PDB file of C-alpha atoms and ligand atoms in Angstrom:
ATOM      1  CA  UNK A 209      78.239 114.680 133.403  1.00 91.00           C
ATOM      2  CA  UNK A 210      81.822 115.135 134.550  1.00 95.00           C
ATOM      3  CA  UNK A 211      82.438 118.845 135.070  1.00 98.00           C
ATOM      4  CA  UNK A 212      85.859 120.280 135.929  1.00 98.00           C
ATOM      5  CA  UNK A 213      86.971 123.759 136.886  1.00 99.00           C
ATOM      6  CA  UNK A 214      90.304 125.331 136.038  1.00 99.00           C
ATOM      7  CA  UNK A 215      90.543 128.260 138.454  1.00 98.00           C
ATOM      8  CA  UNK A 216      93.136 130.994 138.320  1.00 98.00           C
ATOM      9  CA  UNK A 217      93.984 134.660 138.169  1.00 98.00           C
ATOM     10  CA  UNK A 218      94.642 134.483 134.415  1.00 98.00           C
ATOM     11  CA  UNK A 219      96.190 137.976 134.533  1.00 98.00           C
ATOM     12  CA  UNK A 220      96.680 137.373 131.652  1.00 98.00           C
ATOM     13  CA  UNK A 221      96.225 133.938 130.092  1.00 98.00           C
ATOM     14  CA  UNK A 222      99.468 132.435 128.758  1.00 98.00           C
ATOM     15  CA  UNK A 223     100.222 129.680 126.246  1.00 98.00           C
ATOM     16  CA  UNK A 224     100.830 127.394 129.224  1.00 98.00           C
ATOM     17  CA  UNK A 225      97.255 128.015 130.390  1.00 98.00           C
ATOM     18  CA  UNK A 226      95.897 127.532 126.869  1.00 98.00           C
ATOM     19  CA  UNK A 227      97.748 124.240 126.440  1.00 98.00           C
ATOM     20  CA  UNK A 228      96.298 123.003 129.713  1.00 98.00           C
ATOM     21  CA  UNK A 229      92.787 124.068 128.677  1.00 98.00           C
ATOM     22  CA  UNK A 230      93.030 121.924 125.539  1.00 98.00           C
ATOM     23  CA  UNK A 231      94.305 118.918 127.443  1.00 98.00           C
ATOM     24  CA  UNK A 232      91.761 119.235 130.267  1.00 98.00           C
ATOM     25  CA  UNK A 233      88.878 119.818 127.831  1.00 98.00           C
ATOM     26  CA  UNK A 234      89.688 116.432 126.270  1.00 98.00           C
ATOM     27  CA  UNK A 235      89.379 114.720 129.659  1.00 98.00           C
ATOM     28  CA  UNK A 236      86.030 116.118 130.855  1.00 98.00           C
ATOM     29  CA  UNK A 237      82.523 116.705 129.502  1.00 98.00           C
ATOM     30  CA  UNK A 238      82.663 120.343 130.517  1.00 98.00           C
ATOM     31  CA  UNK A 239      85.519 122.580 131.607  1.00 98.00           C
ATOM     32  CA  UNK A 240      84.860 125.888 133.353  1.00 98.00           C
ATOM     33  CA  UNK A 241      87.612 128.482 133.420  1.00 98.00           C
ATOM     34  CA  UNK A 242      86.941 130.394 136.624  1.00 98.00           C
ATOM     35  CA  UNK A 243      88.655 133.761 137.002  1.00 98.00           C
ATOM     36  CA  UNK A 244      89.330 134.772 140.591  1.00 98.00           C
ATOM     37  CA  UNK A 245      87.976 138.167 141.491  1.00 95.00           C
ATOM     38  CA  UNK A 246      90.209 139.198 144.362  1.00 90.00           C
ATOM     39  CA  UNK A 247      89.369 142.705 145.647  1.00 86.00           C
ATOM     40  CA  UNK A 248      92.681 142.774 147.572  1.00 88.00           C
ATOM     41  CA  UNK A 249      94.839 142.437 144.445  1.00 87.00           C
ATOM     42  CA  UNK A 250      95.520 145.054 141.778  1.00 93.00           C
ATOM     43  CA  UNK A 251      95.606 143.038 138.559  1.00 96.00           C
ATOM     44  CA  UNK A 252      96.737 144.461 135.207  1.00 97.00           C
ATOM     45  CA  UNK A 253      93.483 143.372 133.541  1.00 97.00           C
ATOM     46  CA  UNK A 254      90.027 143.690 135.082  1.00 97.00           C
ATOM     47  CA  UNK A 255      87.992 140.523 135.611  1.00 97.00           C
ATOM     48  CA  UNK A 256      85.846 141.490 132.601  1.00 97.00           C
ATOM     49  CA  UNK A 257      88.944 141.993 130.408  1.00 98.00           C
ATOM     50  CA  UNK A 258      90.441 138.693 131.553  1.00 98.00           C
ATOM     51  CA  UNK A 259      87.175 136.854 130.877  1.00 98.00           C
ATOM     52  CA  UNK A 260      86.903 138.409 127.417  1.00 98.00           C
ATOM     53  CA  UNK A 261      90.493 137.400 126.594  1.00 98.00           C
ATOM     54  CA  UNK A 262      89.872 133.850 127.828  1.00 98.00           C
ATOM     55  CA  UNK A 263      86.674 133.580 125.772  1.00 98.00           C
ATOM     56  CA  UNK A 264      88.428 134.773 122.638  1.00 98.00           C
ATOM     57  CA  UNK A 265      91.414 132.492 123.204  1.00 98.00           C
ATOM     58  CA  UNK A 266      89.368 129.296 123.784  1.00 98.00           C
ATOM     59  CA  UNK A 267      86.829 129.922 121.024  1.00 97.00           C
ATOM     60  CA  UNK A 268      87.677 126.607 119.336  1.00 93.00           C
ATOM     61  CA  UNK A 269      86.605 124.456 122.285  1.00 98.00           C
ATOM     62  CA  UNK A 270      82.889 123.582 122.425  1.00 97.00           C
ATOM     63  CA  UNK A 271      82.921 122.244 125.985  1.00 98.00           C
ATOM     64  CA  UNK A 272      84.813 125.130 127.612  1.00 98.00           C
ATOM     65  CA  UNK A 273      83.101 128.102 129.222  1.00 98.00           C
ATOM     66  CA  UNK A 274      84.336 131.065 131.197  1.00 98.00           C
ATOM     67  CA  UNK A 275      83.073 132.312 134.541  1.00 98.00           C
ATOM     68  CA  UNK A 276      84.308 134.296 137.525  1.00 98.00           C
ATOM     69  CA  UNK A 277      84.243 133.645 141.240  1.00 98.00           C
ATOM     70  CA  UNK A 278      84.873 135.437 144.472  1.00 97.00           C
ATOM     71  CA  UNK A 279      85.631 133.907 147.861  1.00 97.00           C
ATOM     72  CA  UNK A 280      86.478 130.262 148.431  1.00 98.00           C
ATOM     73  CA  UNK A 281      86.997 128.023 145.433  1.00 98.00           C
ATOM     74  CA  UNK A 282      85.304 125.124 147.237  1.00 98.00           C
ATOM     75  CA  UNK A 283      82.120 127.192 147.606  1.00 98.00           C
ATOM     76  CA  UNK A 284      82.085 127.770 143.857  1.00 98.00           C
ATOM     77  CA  UNK A 285      82.776 124.084 143.227  1.00 98.00           C
ATOM     78  CA  UNK A 286      80.006 122.964 145.565  1.00 98.00           C
ATOM     79  CA  UNK A 287      77.341 125.294 144.136  1.00 98.00           C
ATOM     80  CA  UNK A 288      78.170 124.437 140.526  1.00 98.00           C
ATOM     81  CA  UNK A 289      78.265 120.636 140.968  1.00 96.00           C
ATOM     82  CA  UNK A 290      81.888 120.425 139.914  1.00 98.00           C
ATOM     83  CA  UNK A 291      83.778 117.243 140.759  1.00 98.00           C
ATOM     84  CA  UNK A 292      87.324 118.053 139.632  1.00 98.00           C
ATOM     85  CA  UNK A 293      89.677 121.000 140.146  1.00 98.00           C
ATOM     86  CA  UNK A 294      92.394 121.276 137.497  1.00 98.00           C
ATOM     87  CA  UNK A 295      95.693 122.996 138.170  1.00 98.00           C
ATOM     88  CA  UNK A 296      98.962 123.059 136.267  1.00 98.00           C
ATOM     89  CA  UNK A 297     102.393 122.283 137.657  1.00 98.00           C
ATOM     90  CA  UNK A 298     105.505 123.696 135.997  1.00 98.00           C
ATOM     91  CA  UNK A 299     108.130 122.902 138.604  1.00 97.00           C
ATOM     92  CA  UNK A 300     108.722 121.600 142.129  1.00 97.00           C
ATOM     93  CA  UNK A 301     107.889 124.918 143.793  1.00 97.00           C
ATOM     94  CA  UNK A 302     104.535 124.926 141.984  1.00 97.00           C
ATOM     95  CA  UNK A 303     103.915 121.414 143.239  1.00 98.00           C
ATOM     96  CA  UNK A 304     104.569 122.414 146.860  1.00 98.00           C
ATOM     97  CA  UNK A 305     102.104 125.251 146.570  1.00 98.00           C
ATOM     98  CA  UNK A 306      99.496 123.169 144.731  1.00 98.00           C
ATOM     99  CA  UNK A 307      99.797 120.362 147.265  1.00 98.00           C
ATOM    100  CA  UNK A 308      99.017 122.760 150.119  1.00 98.00           C
ATOM    101  CA  UNK A 309      96.086 124.282 148.248  1.00 98.00           C
ATOM    102  CA  UNK A 310      94.679 120.878 147.249  1.00 98.00           C
ATOM    103  CA  UNK A 311      94.917 119.616 150.817  1.00 98.00           C
ATOM    104  CA  UNK A 312      93.320 122.786 152.198  1.00 98.00           C
ATOM    105  CA  UNK A 313      90.514 122.524 149.646  1.00 98.00           C
ATOM    106  CA  UNK A 314      90.033 118.874 150.555  1.00 98.00           C
ATOM    107  CA  UNK A 315      89.903 119.774 154.246  1.00 98.00           C
ATOM    108  CA  UNK A 316      87.184 122.342 153.479  1.00 98.00           C
ATOM    109  CA  UNK A 317      85.226 120.156 151.043  1.00 98.00           C
ATOM    110  CA  UNK A 318      85.860 116.528 150.157  1.00 97.00           C
ATOM    111  CA  UNK A 319      83.392 116.402 147.248  1.00 97.00           C
ATOM    112  CA  UNK A 320      85.951 117.357 144.586  1.00 98.00           C
ATOM    113  CA  UNK A 321      89.295 115.919 143.538  1.00 98.00           C
ATOM    114  CA  UNK A 322      92.234 118.089 142.521  1.00 98.00           C
ATOM    115  CA  UNK A 323      93.911 116.853 139.348  1.00 98.00           C
ATOM    116  CA  UNK A 324      97.355 118.281 138.625  1.00 98.00           C
ATOM    117  CA  UNK A 325      98.453 118.364 135.004  1.00 98.00           C
ATOM    118  CA  UNK A 326     102.150 118.749 134.197  1.00 98.00           C
ATOM    119  CA  UNK A 327     102.965 121.738 132.031  1.00 97.00           C
ATOM    120  CA  UNK A 328     104.287 120.961 128.586  1.00 98.00           C
ATOM    121  CA  UNK A 329     108.062 121.635 128.729  1.00 97.00           C
ATOM    122  CA  UNK A 330     107.690 124.146 125.873  1.00 97.00           C
ATOM    123  CA  UNK A 331     105.814 126.402 128.280  1.00 98.00           C
ATOM    124  CA  UNK A 332     107.544 125.577 131.572  1.00 98.00           C
ATOM    125  CA  UNK A 333     109.241 128.969 131.969  1.00 98.00           C
ATOM    126  CA  UNK A 334     106.194 131.074 131.130  1.00 98.00           C
ATOM    127  CA  UNK A 335     104.253 132.854 133.864  1.00 98.00           C
ATOM    128  CA  UNK A 336     101.731 135.686 133.743  1.00 98.00           C
ATOM    129  CA  UNK A 337     104.078 137.725 135.946  1.00 97.00           C
ATOM    130  CA  UNK A 338     107.077 137.351 133.604  1.00 98.00           C
ATOM    131  CA  UNK A 339     104.928 137.996 130.541  1.00 98.00           C
ATOM    132  CA  UNK A 340     103.710 141.282 132.065  1.00 98.00           C
ATOM    133  CA  UNK A 341     107.269 142.240 132.958  1.00 98.00           C
ATOM    134  CA  UNK A 342     108.514 141.595 129.418  1.00 98.00           C
ATOM    135  CA  UNK A 343     105.564 143.473 127.855  1.00 98.00           C
ATOM    136  CA  UNK A 344     105.884 146.377 130.299  1.00 97.00           C
ATOM    137  CA  UNK A 345     109.507 146.871 129.247  1.00 97.00           C
ATOM    138  CA  UNK A 346     108.712 146.788 125.546  1.00 96.00           C
ATOM    139  CA  UNK A 347     109.807 143.202 124.804  1.00 97.00           C
ATOM    140  CA  UNK A 348     108.000 140.792 122.511  1.00 97.00           C
ATOM    141  CA  UNK A 349     105.558 138.303 124.032  1.00 98.00           C
ATOM    142  CA  UNK A 350     104.801 136.575 120.719  1.00 98.00           C
ATOM    143  CA  UNK A 351     104.413 132.838 121.262  1.00 98.00           C
ATOM    144  CA  UNK A 352     104.193 133.269 125.018  1.00 98.00           C
ATOM    145  CA  UNK A 353     100.515 134.249 125.087  1.00 98.00           C
ATOM    146  CA  UNK A 354      97.474 133.688 122.819  1.00 98.00           C
ATOM    147  CA  UNK A 355      97.116 136.311 120.086  1.00 98.00           C
ATOM    148  CA  UNK A 356      94.200 138.201 121.714  1.00 98.00           C
ATOM    149  CA  UNK A 357      96.345 138.609 124.840  1.00 98.00           C
ATOM    150  CA  UNK A 358      99.317 139.764 122.767  1.00 98.00           C
ATOM    151  CA  UNK A 359      97.119 142.469 121.223  1.00 98.00           C
ATOM    152  CA  UNK A 360      95.708 143.498 124.618  1.00 98.00           C
ATOM    153  CA  UNK A 361      99.209 143.784 126.089  1.00 98.00           C
ATOM    154  CA  UNK A 362     100.384 145.799 123.089  1.00 97.00           C
ATOM    155  CA  UNK A 363      97.575 148.285 123.640  1.00 96.00           C
ATOM    156  CA  UNK A 364      98.587 148.751 127.272  1.00 95.00           C
ATOM    157  CA  UNK A 365     102.352 148.731 126.617  1.00 95.00           C
ATOM    158  CA  UNK A 366     103.287 149.697 123.042  1.00 83.00           C
ATOM    159  CA  UNK A 367     106.139 147.376 121.980  1.00 76.00           C
ATOM    160  CA  UNK A 368     109.568 148.783 121.024  1.00 74.00           C
ATOM    161  CA  UNK A 369     109.769 149.409 117.313  1.00 68.00           C
ATOM    162  CA  UNK A 370     113.538 149.148 116.663  1.00 60.00           C
TER     163      UNK A 370
HETATM  164  O1  PNS B 258      96.418 131.661 138.985  1.00 64.38           O
HETATM  165  P1  PNS B 258      96.648 131.612 140.466  1.00 64.38           P
HETATM  166  O2  PNS B 258      96.774 133.012 141.026  1.00 64.38           O
HETATM  167  O3  PNS B 258      97.812 130.740 140.834  1.00 64.38           O
HETATM  168  O4  PNS B 258      95.305 130.950 141.087  1.00 64.38           O
HETATM  169  C1  PNS B 258      95.171 130.771 142.481  1.00 64.38           C
HETATM  170  C2  PNS B 258      93.757 130.341 142.855  1.00 64.38           C
HETATM  171  C3  PNS B 258      92.734 131.291 142.235  1.00 64.38           C
HETATM  172  C4  PNS B 258      93.477 128.951 142.356  1.00 64.38           C
HETATM  173  C5  PNS B 258      93.651 130.354 144.413  1.00 64.38           C
HETATM  174  O5  PNS B 258      94.187 131.543 144.887  1.00 64.38           O
HETATM  175  C6  PNS B 258      92.221 130.224 144.918  1.00 64.38           C
HETATM  176  O6  PNS B 258      91.599 129.192 144.750  1.00 64.38           O
HETATM  177  N1  PNS B 258      91.708 131.307 145.532  1.00 64.38           N
HETATM  178  C7  PNS B 258      90.356 131.343 146.048  1.00 64.38           C
HETATM  179  C8  PNS B 258      90.357 131.474 147.574  1.00 64.38           C
HETATM  180  C9  PNS B 258      90.440 130.108 148.233  1.00 64.38           C
HETATM  181  O7  PNS B 258      89.667 129.225 147.968  1.00 64.38           O
HETATM  182  N2  PNS B 258      91.446 129.960 149.136  1.00 64.38           N
HETATM  183  C10 PNS B 258      91.642 128.770 149.948  1.00 64.38           C
HETATM  184  C11 PNS B 258      92.099 127.572 149.172  1.00 64.38           C
HETATM  185  S1  PNS B 258      93.794 127.353 149.098  1.00 64.38           S
END
């Protein structure tokens, strides 16, 4: 069985993430979405909230499941018999960062390949950070995030009504 992991902060999941999930799920027998639990960061959504939003958003995919991890990604990959790490690339600066991470992961553990998928141009400008900024200031995030995430953001930051 070919099992891949798509790791990330997913704080929160965007349409770019969701598009990548669909494309990666078609390439592998099983795709695990692994939410990073980083005690040093102060995310908007807790790990449990992020996992719940991911689960709701990917409900249509039979071979996708959601998990969390702490510590090194390669340790998670090794213990869960995962052979591929999926990451998305929107632009050149993403690529530079992903290249460094992939090479560091390979240095630490050579049993998994990193596969970079290019973001669909429709979603190239979307990031979790920008989405939170827009929502925080009362703007609409419709079409930028899956519907469950839109509702969760609206409950944290009520949208402007005018
Ligand atoms: O969604 P993000 O924040 O861009 O995801 C980054 C992530 C979670 C893939 C990366 O920070 C990570 O793998 N962190 C785990 C710690 C680790 O393994 N670090 C060394 C490898 S570069």
